[in-house]
Amino acid sequence: MSAVLAPSRPPFPAGRDVRLATPGFLRARGITLRPARDEDLPWLRTLYASTRTEELARVPWPDAAKSDFLDSQFALQHLHYLSHYDAADFLVIESDGIPLGRYYLHRGEPDYLIIDISIDPAARGQGIAGALIAQTQREAAGLGRGVQLHVQIDNPRAQRLYERMGFAAAEESGSHRRMRWAAGRAG
């Protein structure tokens, strides 16, 4: 995992408070949000790999090559997010100190941007992502803003969640679809 721990990559922003309130539904279940720290990177890399499991299962590479590929892709994604969204909140979702996922949110204008939401496979389907997105929608709506995100075109499960929450497809670009929720829409 040398690519993940390379010293040239930017660190997570320090000194950030969690500005997004943990939804009551999650707090009642002992789930909290906290700023991501550099020591989270090995776990975050594992989480990232879990999002690509199905895709890489079809690739006839040896496991070592898949691991190296995932290391480099995670490092590039991490660099991109920190370089392009330096004012964003990079949050770890956890329960009793055990990480369950990540939620990266940029509170921009005219729309908020959900940069990334990833949940550990063992915690998927429990309403965590939906509760965080709904909280983000309420916060954005209070400021008269919408919410945007990008989803992989070959991820129908995530697309169905976003559609249920009132997001509509805006445009496609390569392997991703941009979706937008407008303040005032059902969600």
PDB file of C-alpha atoms in Angstrom:
ATOM      1  CA  MET A   1       0.000   0.000   0.000  1.00  0.00           C
ATOM      2  CA  SER A   2       2.856   2.368  -0.628  1.00  0.00           C
ATOM      3  CA  ALA A   3       0.748   4.585  -2.916  1.00  0.00           C
ATOM      4  CA  VAL A   4      -1.746   5.158  -0.111  1.00  0.00           C
ATOM      5  CA  LEU A   5       0.894   6.278   2.358  1.00  0.00           C
ATOM      6  CA  ALA A   6       3.068   8.276  -0.039  1.00  0.00           C
ATOM      7  CA  PRO A   7       4.355  11.396   1.732  1.00  0.00           C
ATOM      8  CA  SER A   8       3.630  13.623  -1.278  1.00  0.00           C
ATOM      9  CA  ARG A   9      -0.134  13.303  -0.939  1.00  0.00           C
ATOM     10  CA  PRO A  10      -1.908  16.166   0.806  1.00  0.00           C
ATOM     11  CA  PRO A  11      -3.138  15.586   4.354  1.00  0.00           C
ATOM     12  CA  PHE A  12      -6.765  15.925   5.358  1.00  0.00           C
ATOM     13  CA  PRO A  13      -7.541  19.486   6.446  1.00  0.00           C
ATOM     14  CA  ALA A  14      -6.845  19.932  10.162  1.00  0.00           C
ATOM     15  CA  GLY A  15      -8.921  21.696  12.771  1.00  0.00           C
ATOM     16  CA  ARG A  16     -12.323  21.161  11.191  1.00  0.00           C
ATOM     17  CA  ASP A  17     -15.402  20.765  13.308  1.00  0.00           C
ATOM     18  CA  VAL A  18     -18.202  18.579  12.065  1.00  0.00           C
ATOM     19  CA  ARG A  19     -20.662  21.088  10.621  1.00  0.00           C
ATOM     20  CA  LEU A  20     -23.217  18.534   9.458  1.00  0.00           C
ATOM     21  CA  ALA A  21     -25.325  17.466  12.411  1.00  0.00           C
ATOM     22  CA  THR A  22     -25.599  13.710  12.770  1.00  0.00           C
ATOM     23  CA  PRO A  23     -29.247  12.883  11.990  1.00  0.00           C
ATOM     24  CA  GLY A  24     -31.252  11.817  15.046  1.00  0.00           C
ATOM     25  CA  PHE A  25     -32.062   8.465  13.412  1.00  0.00           C
ATOM     26  CA  LEU A  26     -28.341   7.687  13.299  1.00  0.00           C
ATOM     27  CA  ARG A  27     -27.480   9.191  16.712  1.00  0.00           C
ATOM     28  CA  ALA A  28     -30.136   6.960  18.281  1.00  0.00           C
ATOM     29  CA  ARG A  29     -28.267   3.985  16.820  1.00  0.00           C
ATOM     30  CA  GLY A  30     -24.909   5.202  18.157  1.00  0.00           C
ATOM     31  CA  ILE A  31     -23.673   6.386  14.765  1.00  0.00           C
ATOM     32  CA  THR A  32     -21.659   9.613  14.642  1.00  0.00           C
ATOM     33  CA  LEU A  33     -19.672  11.733  12.211  1.00  0.00           C
ATOM     34  CA  ARG A  34     -16.148  13.013  12.729  1.00  0.00           C
ATOM     35  CA  PRO A  35     -13.525  14.682  10.554  1.00  0.00           C
ATOM     36  CA  ALA A  36     -11.333  12.208   8.647  1.00  0.00           C
ATOM     37  CA  ARG A  37      -7.716  11.969   9.768  1.00  0.00           C
ATOM     38  CA  ASP A  38      -4.631  10.771   7.957  1.00  0.00           C
ATOM     39  CA  GLU A  39      -4.528   7.651  10.128  1.00  0.00           C
ATOM     40  CA  ASP A  40      -7.888   6.675   8.572  1.00  0.00           C
ATOM     41  CA  LEU A  41      -6.296   6.250   5.133  1.00  0.00           C
ATOM     42  CA  PRO A  42      -5.620   2.479   5.310  1.00  0.00           C
ATOM     43  CA  TRP A  43      -9.242   1.827   6.270  1.00  0.00           C
ATOM     44  CA  LEU A  44     -10.511   4.306   3.692  1.00  0.00           C
ATOM     45  CA  ARG A  45      -8.478   2.487   1.042  1.00  0.00           C
ATOM     46  CA  THR A  46     -10.141  -0.784   2.083  1.00  0.00           C
ATOM     47  CA  LEU A  47     -13.547   0.900   1.900  1.00  0.00           C
ATOM     48  CA  TYR A  48     -12.694   2.226  -1.565  1.00  0.00           C
ATOM     49  CA  ALA A  49     -11.695  -1.282  -2.677  1.00  0.00           C
ATOM     50  CA  SER A  50     -15.084  -2.593  -1.480  1.00  0.00           C
ATOM     51  CA  THR A  51     -16.803  -0.222  -3.902  1.00  0.00           C
ATOM     52  CA  ARG A  52     -14.913  -1.759  -6.831  1.00  0.00           C
ATOM     53  CA  THR A  53     -15.226  -5.463  -5.923  1.00  0.00           C
ATOM     54  CA  GLU A  54     -17.829  -6.359  -8.552  1.00  0.00           C
ATOM     55  CA  GLU A  55     -16.046  -4.424 -11.263  1.00  0.00           C
ATOM     56  CA  LEU A  56     -12.664  -6.039 -10.587  1.00  0.00           C
ATOM     57  CA  ALA A  57     -14.153  -9.531 -10.260  1.00  0.00           C
ATOM     58  CA  ARG A  58     -14.564  -9.475 -14.059  1.00  0.00           C
ATOM     59  CA  VAL A  59     -10.930  -8.491 -14.665  1.00  0.00           C
ATOM     60  CA  PRO A  60      -8.541 -11.437 -15.207  1.00  0.00           C
ATOM     61  CA  TRP A  61      -5.629  -9.911 -13.266  1.00  0.00           C
ATOM     62  CA  PRO A  62      -3.698 -11.585 -10.473  1.00  0.00           C
ATOM     63  CA  ASP A  63      -4.699 -10.411  -6.986  1.00  0.00           C
ATOM     64  CA  ALA A  64      -1.423  -8.495  -6.569  1.00  0.00           C
ATOM     65  CA  ALA A  65      -2.109  -6.516  -9.756  1.00  0.00           C
ATOM     66  CA  LYS A  66      -5.649  -5.727  -8.585  1.00  0.00           C
ATOM     67  CA  SER A  67      -4.293  -4.567  -5.235  1.00  0.00           C
ATOM     68  CA  ASP A  68      -1.683  -2.332  -6.882  1.00  0.00           C
ATOM     69  CA  PHE A  69      -4.339  -0.901  -9.189  1.00  0.00           C
ATOM     70  CA  LEU A  70      -6.648  -0.147  -6.245  1.00  0.00           C
ATOM     71  CA  ASP A  71      -3.778   1.477  -4.339  1.00  0.00           C
ATOM     72  CA  SER A  72      -3.009   3.798  -7.227  1.00  0.00           C
ATOM     73  CA  GLN A  73      -6.667   4.598  -7.950  1.00  0.00           C
ATOM     74  CA  PHE A  74      -7.374   5.372  -4.294  1.00  0.00           C
ATOM     75  CA  ALA A  75      -4.288   7.597  -4.050  1.00  0.00           C
ATOM     76  CA  LEU A  76      -5.301   9.485  -7.218  1.00  0.00           C
ATOM     77  CA  GLN A  77      -8.880   9.891  -6.017  1.00  0.00           C
ATOM     78  CA  HIS A  78      -7.688  11.129  -2.613  1.00  0.00           C
ATOM     79  CA  LEU A  79      -5.360  13.645  -4.253  1.00  0.00           C
ATOM     80  CA  HIS A  80      -8.121  14.839  -6.591  1.00  0.00           C
ATOM     81  CA  TYR A  81     -10.652  15.313  -3.793  1.00  0.00           C
ATOM     82  CA  LEU A  82      -8.257  17.226  -1.544  1.00  0.00           C
ATOM     83  CA  SER A  83      -6.884  19.330  -4.393  1.00  0.00           C
ATOM     84  CA  HIS A  84     -10.228  20.295  -5.911  1.00  0.00           C
ATOM     85  CA  TYR A  85     -12.424  20.462  -2.804  1.00  0.00           C
ATOM     86  CA  ASP A  86     -10.124  21.845  -0.129  1.00  0.00           C
ATOM     87  CA  ALA A  87     -13.047  23.594   1.631  1.00  0.00           C
ATOM     88  CA  ALA A  88     -15.077  20.374   1.832  1.00  0.00           C
ATOM     89  CA  ASP A  89     -15.894  18.361   4.913  1.00  0.00           C
ATOM     90  CA  PHE A  90     -14.228  14.955   4.808  1.00  0.00           C
ATOM     91  CA  LEU A  91     -16.170  12.924   7.342  1.00  0.00           C
ATOM     92  CA  VAL A  92     -15.897   9.407   8.714  1.00  0.00           C
ATOM     93  CA  ILE A  93     -19.118   7.700   9.722  1.00  0.00           C
ATOM     94  CA  GLU A  94     -18.582   5.506  12.768  1.00  0.00           C
ATOM     95  CA  SER A  95     -20.238   3.550  15.543  1.00  0.00           C
ATOM     96  CA  ASP A  96     -18.459   3.084  18.856  1.00  0.00           C
ATOM     97  CA  GLY A  97     -15.190   4.140  17.239  1.00  0.00           C
ATOM     98  CA  ILE A  98     -15.542   1.599  14.416  1.00  0.00           C
ATOM     99  CA  PRO A  99     -15.660   3.183  10.941  1.00  0.00           C
ATOM    100  CA  LEU A 100     -18.712   2.402   8.833  1.00  0.00           C
ATOM    101  CA  GLY A 101     -18.198   4.741   5.909  1.00  0.00           C
ATOM    102  CA  ARG A 102     -17.172   8.100   4.571  1.00  0.00           C
ATOM    103  CA  TYR A 103     -19.157  11.191   3.652  1.00  0.00           C
ATOM    104  CA  TYR A 104     -17.405  13.953   1.717  1.00  0.00           C
ATOM    105  CA  LEU A 105     -19.492  17.102   1.325  1.00  0.00           C
ATOM    106  CA  HIS A 106     -18.734  20.460  -0.286  1.00  0.00           C
ATOM    107  CA  ARG A 107     -21.116  23.247   0.742  1.00  0.00           C
ATOM    108  CA  GLY A 108     -20.864  25.335  -2.410  1.00  0.00           C
ATOM    109  CA  GLU A 109     -23.091  27.771  -4.214  1.00  0.00           C
ATOM    110  CA  PRO A 110     -25.496  27.507  -5.894  1.00  0.00           C
ATOM    111  CA  ASP A 111     -25.562  23.830  -4.843  1.00  0.00           C
ATOM    112  CA  TYR A 112     -24.009  21.588  -2.268  1.00  0.00           C
ATOM    113  CA  LEU A 113     -21.990  18.741  -3.787  1.00  0.00           C
ATOM    114  CA  ILE A 114     -21.914  15.279  -2.273  1.00  0.00           C
ATOM    115  CA  ILE A 115     -18.412  14.406  -3.387  1.00  0.00           C
ATOM    116  CA  ASP A 116     -18.538  10.856  -2.096  1.00  0.00           C
ATOM    117  CA  ILE A 117     -20.636   8.656   0.114  1.00  0.00           C
ATOM    118  CA  SER A 118     -19.415   5.111   0.689  1.00  0.00           C
ATOM    119  CA  ILE A 119     -20.682   2.656   3.274  1.00  0.00           C
ATOM    120  CA  ASP A 120     -18.926  -0.524   4.412  1.00  0.00           C
ATOM    121  CA  PRO A 121     -20.598  -3.558   2.818  1.00  0.00           C
ATOM    122  CA  ALA A 122     -21.658  -4.920   6.233  1.00  0.00           C
ATOM    123  CA  ALA A 123     -23.482  -1.653   7.018  1.00  0.00           C
ATOM    124  CA  ARG A 124     -25.159  -1.062   3.652  1.00  0.00           C
ATOM    125  CA  GLY A 125     -28.934  -1.084   3.391  1.00  0.00           C
ATOM    126  CA  GLN A 126     -29.463   0.217   6.945  1.00  0.00           C
ATOM    127  CA  GLY A 127     -30.523   3.757   6.042  1.00  0.00           C
ATOM    128  CA  ILE A 128     -27.212   5.446   6.858  1.00  0.00           C
ATOM    129  CA  ALA A 129     -26.666   7.019   3.435  1.00  0.00           C
ATOM    130  CA  GLY A 130     -30.313   8.053   3.143  1.00  0.00           C
ATOM    131  CA  ALA A 131     -30.279   9.758   6.560  1.00  0.00           C
ATOM    132  CA  LEU A 132     -27.115  11.705   5.721  1.00  0.00           C
ATOM    133  CA  ILE A 133     -28.422  12.765   2.336  1.00  0.00           C
ATOM    134  CA  ALA A 134     -31.764  13.853   3.824  1.00  0.00           C
ATOM    135  CA  GLN A 135     -29.944  15.915   6.470  1.00  0.00           C
ATOM    136  CA  THR A 136     -27.852  17.522   3.717  1.00  0.00           C
ATOM    137  CA  GLN A 137     -30.996  18.288   1.718  1.00  0.00           C
ATOM    138  CA  ARG A 138     -32.628  19.965   4.737  1.00  0.00           C
ATOM    139  CA  GLU A 139     -29.529  22.069   5.401  1.00  0.00           C
ATOM    140  CA  ALA A 140     -29.149  23.063   1.741  1.00  0.00           C
ATOM    141  CA  ALA A 141     -32.868  23.860   1.398  1.00  0.00           C
ATOM    142  CA  GLY A 142     -32.649  26.144   4.417  1.00  0.00           C
ATOM    143  CA  LEU A 143     -30.159  28.214   2.417  1.00  0.00           C
ATOM    144  CA  GLY A 144     -32.151  27.997  -0.822  1.00  0.00           C
ATOM    145  CA  ARG A 145     -29.583  25.664  -2.398  1.00  0.00           C
ATOM    146  CA  GLY A 146     -29.852  22.380  -4.218  1.00  0.00           C
ATOM    147  CA  VAL A 147     -27.671  19.283  -3.908  1.00  0.00           C
ATOM    148  CA  GLN A 148     -25.698  17.584  -6.658  1.00  0.00           C
ATOM    149  CA  LEU A 149     -23.804  14.314  -6.843  1.00  0.00           C
ATOM    150  CA  HIS A 150     -22.250  11.988  -9.396  1.00  0.00           C
ATOM    151  CA  VAL A 151     -23.078   8.302  -9.558  1.00  0.00           C
ATOM    152  CA  GLN A 152     -21.573   5.545 -11.648  1.00  0.00           C
ATOM    153  CA  ILE A 153     -23.888   4.639 -14.493  1.00  0.00           C
ATOM    154  CA  ASP A 154     -23.441   0.941 -13.675  1.00  0.00           C
ATOM    155  CA  ASN A 155     -24.577   1.413 -10.037  1.00  0.00           C
ATOM    156  CA  PRO A 156     -28.366   1.032 -10.240  1.00  0.00           C
ATOM    157  CA  ARG A 157     -28.775   0.502  -6.482  1.00  0.00           C
ATOM    158  CA  ALA A 158     -27.312   3.930  -5.688  1.00  0.00           C
ATOM    159  CA  GLN A 159     -29.272   5.550  -8.520  1.00  0.00           C
ATOM    160  CA  ARG A 160     -32.540   4.138  -7.132  1.00  0.00           C
ATOM    161  CA  LEU A 161     -31.719   5.581  -3.690  1.00  0.00           C
ATOM    162  CA  TYR A 162     -30.999   9.008  -5.152  1.00  0.00           C
ATOM    163  CA  GLU A 163     -34.158   8.936  -7.265  1.00  0.00           C
ATOM    164  CA  ARG A 164     -36.250   8.000  -4.196  1.00  0.00           C
ATOM    165  CA  MET A 165     -34.712  11.021  -2.467  1.00  0.00           C
ATOM    166  CA  GLY A 166     -35.835  13.347  -5.255  1.00  0.00           C
ATOM    167  CA  PHE A 167     -32.666  13.568  -7.348  1.00  0.00           C
ATOM    168  CA  ALA A 168     -33.094  13.752 -11.119  1.00  0.00           C
ATOM    169  CA  ALA A 169     -30.534  12.896 -13.787  1.00  0.00           C
ATOM    170  CA  ALA A 170     -28.921  16.044 -15.158  1.00  0.00           C
ATOM    171  CA  GLU A 171     -26.264  14.774 -17.576  1.00  0.00           C
ATOM    172  CA  GLU A 172     -23.974  11.864 -18.348  1.00  0.00           C
ATOM    173  CA  SER A 173     -20.235  12.080 -18.737  1.00  0.00           C
ATOM    174  CA  GLY A 174     -18.279   8.930 -19.446  1.00  0.00           C
ATOM    175  CA  SER A 175     -18.951   6.427 -16.687  1.00  0.00           C
ATOM    176  CA  HIS A 176     -20.870   8.809 -14.395  1.00  0.00           C
ATOM    177  CA  ARG A 177     -24.242  10.495 -14.262  1.00  0.00           C
ATOM    178  CA  ARG A 178     -24.660  13.863 -12.560  1.00  0.00           C
ATOM    179  CA  MET A 179     -27.849  14.059 -10.529  1.00  0.00           C
ATOM    180  CA  ARG A 180     -29.386  17.111  -8.907  1.00  0.00           C
ATOM    181  CA  TRP A 181     -31.940  17.721  -6.194  1.00  0.00           C
ATOM    182  CA  ALA A 182     -33.570  21.150  -6.140  1.00  0.00           C
ATOM    183  CA  ALA A 183     -34.717  22.760  -2.907  1.00  0.00           C
ATOM    184  CA  GLY A 184     -38.478  22.387  -2.682  1.00  0.00           C
ATOM    185  CA  ARG A 185     -38.550  18.948  -4.354  1.00  0.00           C
ATOM    186  CA  ALA A 186     -39.793  15.922  -2.493  1.00  0.00           C
ATOM    187  CA  GLY A 187     -36.964  14.093  -0.825  1.00  0.00           C
TER     188      GLY A 187
END
